[in-house]
Short mmCIF file of N, CA and C in Angstrom, two decimals:
data_model
loop_
_atom_site.label_atom_id
_atom_site.label_comp_id
_atom_site.label_asym_id
_atom_site.label_seq_id
_atom_site.Cartn_x
_atom_site.Cartn_y
_atom_site.Cartn_z
N UNK A 16 74.17 61.72 112.73
CA UNK A 16 73.51 60.88 111.76
C UNK A 16 74.54 59.87 111.24
N UNK A 17 74.44 58.60 111.59
CA UNK A 17 75.38 57.60 111.12
C UNK A 17 74.98 57.05 109.77
N UNK A 18 75.95 56.52 109.07
CA UNK A 18 75.68 55.95 107.76
C UNK A 18 75.00 54.60 107.95
N UNK A 19 73.77 54.53 107.52
CA UNK A 19 73.02 53.29 107.63
C UNK A 19 72.75 52.70 106.26
N UNK A 20 72.51 53.56 105.26
CA UNK A 20 72.16 53.11 103.92
C UNK A 20 72.76 54.07 102.89
N UNK A 21 72.91 53.58 101.68
CA UNK A 21 73.34 54.43 100.58
C UNK A 21 72.11 54.89 99.81
N UNK A 22 72.05 56.17 99.54
CA UNK A 22 70.94 56.71 98.75
C UNK A 22 71.13 56.32 97.28
N UNK A 23 70.01 56.13 96.59
CA UNK A 23 70.05 55.94 95.15
C UNK A 23 70.24 57.28 94.46
N UNK A 24 69.57 58.30 95.00
CA UNK A 24 69.57 59.64 94.42
C UNK A 24 69.69 60.66 95.54
N UNK A 25 70.46 61.72 95.29
CA UNK A 25 70.51 62.87 96.19
C UNK A 25 70.21 64.12 95.37
N UNK A 26 69.25 64.90 95.85
CA UNK A 26 68.92 66.18 95.25
C UNK A 26 69.38 67.26 96.21
N UNK A 27 70.18 68.21 95.75
CA UNK A 27 70.67 69.28 96.61
C UNK A 27 70.41 70.63 95.96
N UNK A 28 70.18 71.61 96.80
CA UNK A 28 69.99 72.95 96.28
C UNK A 28 69.90 73.98 97.38
N UNK A 29 69.84 75.23 96.96
CA UNK A 29 69.75 76.35 97.90
C UNK A 29 68.32 76.73 98.23
N UNK A 30 67.35 76.08 97.56
CA UNK A 30 65.94 76.43 97.77
C UNK A 30 65.11 75.16 97.83
N UNK A 31 65.20 74.43 98.94
CA UNK A 31 64.44 73.20 99.13
C UNK A 31 63.24 73.52 100.01
N UNK A 32 62.05 73.24 99.48
CA UNK A 32 60.81 73.47 100.21
C UNK A 32 60.24 72.13 100.64
N UNK A 33 60.14 71.91 101.95
CA UNK A 33 59.71 70.62 102.48
C UNK A 33 58.24 70.57 102.85
N UNK A 34 57.56 71.68 102.77
CA UNK A 34 56.15 71.80 103.20
C UNK A 34 56.03 71.77 104.72
N UNK A 35 57.13 71.65 105.43
CA UNK A 35 57.12 71.65 106.89
C UNK A 35 57.50 73.02 107.45
N UNK A 36 58.05 73.87 106.60
CA UNK A 36 58.45 75.22 107.00
C UNK A 36 57.83 76.21 106.03
N UNK A 37 57.86 77.47 106.39
CA UNK A 37 57.22 78.50 105.57
C UNK A 37 58.02 78.89 104.34
N UNK A 38 59.33 78.73 104.38
CA UNK A 38 60.20 79.18 103.29
C UNK A 38 61.16 78.08 102.86
N UNK A 39 61.58 78.09 101.59
CA UNK A 39 62.63 77.16 101.15
C UNK A 39 63.94 77.47 101.87
N UNK A 40 64.80 76.45 102.00
CA UNK A 40 66.09 76.64 102.65
C UNK A 40 67.13 75.77 101.94
N UNK A 41 68.42 76.06 102.11
CA UNK A 41 69.46 75.18 101.55
C UNK A 41 69.38 73.81 102.22
N UNK A 42 69.36 72.76 101.42
CA UNK A 42 69.26 71.41 101.97
C UNK A 42 69.52 70.38 100.88
N UNK A 43 69.55 69.14 101.31
CA UNK A 43 69.68 68.00 100.41
C UNK A 43 68.62 66.98 100.77
N UNK A 44 68.18 66.22 99.76
CA UNK A 44 67.18 65.17 99.95
C UNK A 44 67.81 63.86 99.52
N UNK A 45 67.86 62.89 100.42
CA UNK A 45 68.39 61.55 100.11
C UNK A 45 67.20 60.63 99.82
N UNK A 46 67.29 59.89 98.71
CA UNK A 46 66.19 59.05 98.27
C UNK A 46 66.70 57.63 98.05
N UNK A 47 65.96 56.67 98.58
CA UNK A 47 66.24 55.25 98.37
C UNK A 47 64.99 54.64 97.76
N UNK A 48 65.15 54.02 96.60
CA UNK A 48 63.98 53.49 95.90
C UNK A 48 63.06 54.64 95.54
N UNK A 49 61.85 54.59 96.03
CA UNK A 49 60.91 55.68 95.79
C UNK A 49 60.55 56.42 97.08
N UNK A 50 61.46 56.36 98.07
CA UNK A 50 61.20 57.01 99.36
C UNK A 50 62.27 58.03 99.71
N UNK A 51 61.80 59.14 100.24
CA UNK A 51 62.70 60.13 100.80
C UNK A 51 63.10 59.62 102.18
N UNK A 52 64.41 59.42 102.39
CA UNK A 52 64.88 58.89 103.67
C UNK A 52 65.50 59.96 104.56
N UNK A 53 65.86 61.11 103.96
CA UNK A 53 66.43 62.18 104.77
C UNK A 53 66.32 63.50 104.04
N UNK A 54 66.05 64.54 104.81
CA UNK A 54 66.18 65.92 104.35
C UNK A 54 67.13 66.55 105.36
N UNK A 55 68.30 66.95 104.87
CA UNK A 55 69.34 67.41 105.79
C UNK A 55 70.28 68.38 105.08
N UNK A 56 71.30 68.79 105.77
CA UNK A 56 72.26 69.72 105.18
C UNK A 56 73.11 68.99 104.13
N UNK A 57 73.78 69.79 103.30
CA UNK A 57 74.67 69.21 102.29
C UNK A 57 75.81 68.45 102.96
N UNK A 58 76.23 68.89 104.10
CA UNK A 58 77.29 68.20 104.84
C UNK A 58 76.77 66.86 105.38
N UNK A 59 75.60 66.87 105.98
CA UNK A 59 75.04 65.64 106.56
C UNK A 59 74.70 64.59 105.51
N UNK A 60 74.31 65.03 104.30
CA UNK A 60 73.89 64.07 103.27
C UNK A 60 75.06 63.24 102.76
N UNK A 61 76.29 63.70 103.00
CA UNK A 61 77.47 62.94 102.56
C UNK A 61 77.48 61.54 103.15
N UNK A 62 76.85 61.35 104.32
CA UNK A 62 76.79 60.03 104.94
C UNK A 62 75.97 59.05 104.12
N UNK A 63 75.13 59.54 103.21
CA UNK A 63 74.27 58.68 102.39
C UNK A 63 74.85 58.39 101.01
N UNK A 64 76.01 58.96 100.69
CA UNK A 64 76.58 58.80 99.36
C UNK A 64 77.36 57.49 99.27
N UNK A 65 76.97 56.68 98.30
CA UNK A 65 77.66 55.43 98.03
C UNK A 65 78.20 55.43 96.60
N UNK A 66 78.83 54.35 96.19
CA UNK A 66 79.44 54.32 94.86
C UNK A 66 78.44 54.42 93.71
N UNK A 67 77.20 54.06 93.93
CA UNK A 67 76.18 54.09 92.87
C UNK A 67 75.22 55.28 93.01
N UNK A 68 75.41 56.13 94.00
CA UNK A 68 74.50 57.25 94.24
C UNK A 68 74.61 58.28 93.12
N UNK A 69 73.45 58.68 92.59
CA UNK A 69 73.40 59.75 91.58
C UNK A 69 73.10 61.05 92.32
N UNK A 70 73.91 62.07 92.07
CA UNK A 70 73.77 63.35 92.77
C UNK A 70 73.40 64.43 91.77
N UNK A 71 72.34 65.16 92.09
CA UNK A 71 71.87 66.26 91.24
C UNK A 71 71.89 67.54 92.05
N UNK A 72 72.58 68.55 91.53
CA UNK A 72 72.69 69.86 92.19
C UNK A 72 71.80 70.84 91.42
N UNK A 73 70.88 71.48 92.13
CA UNK A 73 69.93 72.39 91.52
C UNK A 73 70.21 73.86 91.82
N UNK A 74 71.31 74.15 92.52
CA UNK A 74 71.70 75.52 92.84
C UNK A 74 70.50 76.30 93.40
N UNK A 75 70.07 77.35 92.72
CA UNK A 75 68.99 78.19 93.23
C UNK A 75 67.60 77.80 92.71
N UNK A 76 67.52 76.71 91.95
CA UNK A 76 66.21 76.26 91.48
C UNK A 76 65.43 75.65 92.64
N UNK A 77 64.13 75.86 92.64
CA UNK A 77 63.28 75.36 93.72
C UNK A 77 63.12 73.85 93.63
N UNK A 78 63.33 73.18 94.76
CA UNK A 78 63.06 71.75 94.90
C UNK A 78 61.92 71.63 95.91
N UNK A 79 60.89 70.90 95.55
CA UNK A 79 59.79 70.65 96.47
C UNK A 79 59.92 69.21 96.93
N UNK A 80 60.22 69.02 98.20
CA UNK A 80 60.51 67.68 98.73
C UNK A 80 59.27 66.93 99.16
N UNK A 81 58.58 66.35 98.19
CA UNK A 81 57.46 65.46 98.50
C UNK A 81 57.42 64.35 97.47
N UNK A 82 56.64 63.34 97.71
CA UNK A 82 56.65 62.17 96.83
C UNK A 82 56.16 62.49 95.43
N UNK A 83 55.23 63.41 95.26
CA UNK A 83 54.73 63.76 93.93
C UNK A 83 55.85 64.37 93.10
N UNK A 84 56.64 65.25 93.70
CA UNK A 84 57.77 65.85 92.99
C UNK A 84 58.74 64.76 92.55
N UNK A 85 59.07 63.84 93.44
CA UNK A 85 60.04 62.81 93.11
C UNK A 85 59.57 61.95 91.95
N UNK A 86 58.28 61.59 91.94
CA UNK A 86 57.75 60.78 90.84
C UNK A 86 57.91 61.51 89.51
N UNK A 87 57.61 62.80 89.48
CA UNK A 87 57.79 63.58 88.25
C UNK A 87 59.25 63.66 87.85
N UNK A 88 60.13 63.88 88.82
CA UNK A 88 61.56 63.97 88.55
C UNK A 88 62.06 62.68 87.91
N UNK A 89 61.69 61.54 88.47
CA UNK A 89 62.17 60.27 87.95
C UNK A 89 61.61 59.99 86.55
N UNK A 90 60.36 60.37 86.30
CA UNK A 90 59.79 60.18 84.96
C UNK A 90 60.55 61.01 83.93
N UNK A 91 60.86 62.26 84.27
CA UNK A 91 61.60 63.14 83.35
C UNK A 91 63.01 62.61 83.13
N UNK A 92 63.69 62.15 84.18
CA UNK A 92 65.04 61.61 84.04
C UNK A 92 65.01 60.36 83.16
N UNK A 93 63.97 59.53 83.31
CA UNK A 93 63.86 58.32 82.51
C UNK A 93 63.63 58.67 81.04
N UNK A 94 62.79 59.67 80.78
CA UNK A 94 62.54 60.10 79.40
C UNK A 94 63.81 60.63 78.75
N UNK A 95 64.58 61.43 79.48
CA UNK A 95 65.78 62.04 78.90
C UNK A 95 66.90 61.02 78.70
N UNK A 96 66.88 59.90 79.42
CA UNK A 96 67.93 58.90 79.24
C UNK A 96 67.55 57.84 78.22
N UNK A 97 66.31 57.88 77.73
CA UNK A 97 65.85 56.88 76.74
C UNK A 97 66.25 57.27 75.35
#
């Protein structure tokens, strides 16, 4: 996976549920704008990290990797930073 773009946000954790598999797994989600551009390992996601990338580590908390989750996440982050 070559570095093509820098993610705006990276969500990483030990329990990422993508809806494509039966169980959550350790993974990272790279997001640009309002789109998920990659779901990959924590090692692979390093290729998407740029100087402005915000990285959030969720450890064992469940992350559901779909657009509805991301919209809620961004609304909550915006509320807490206001």
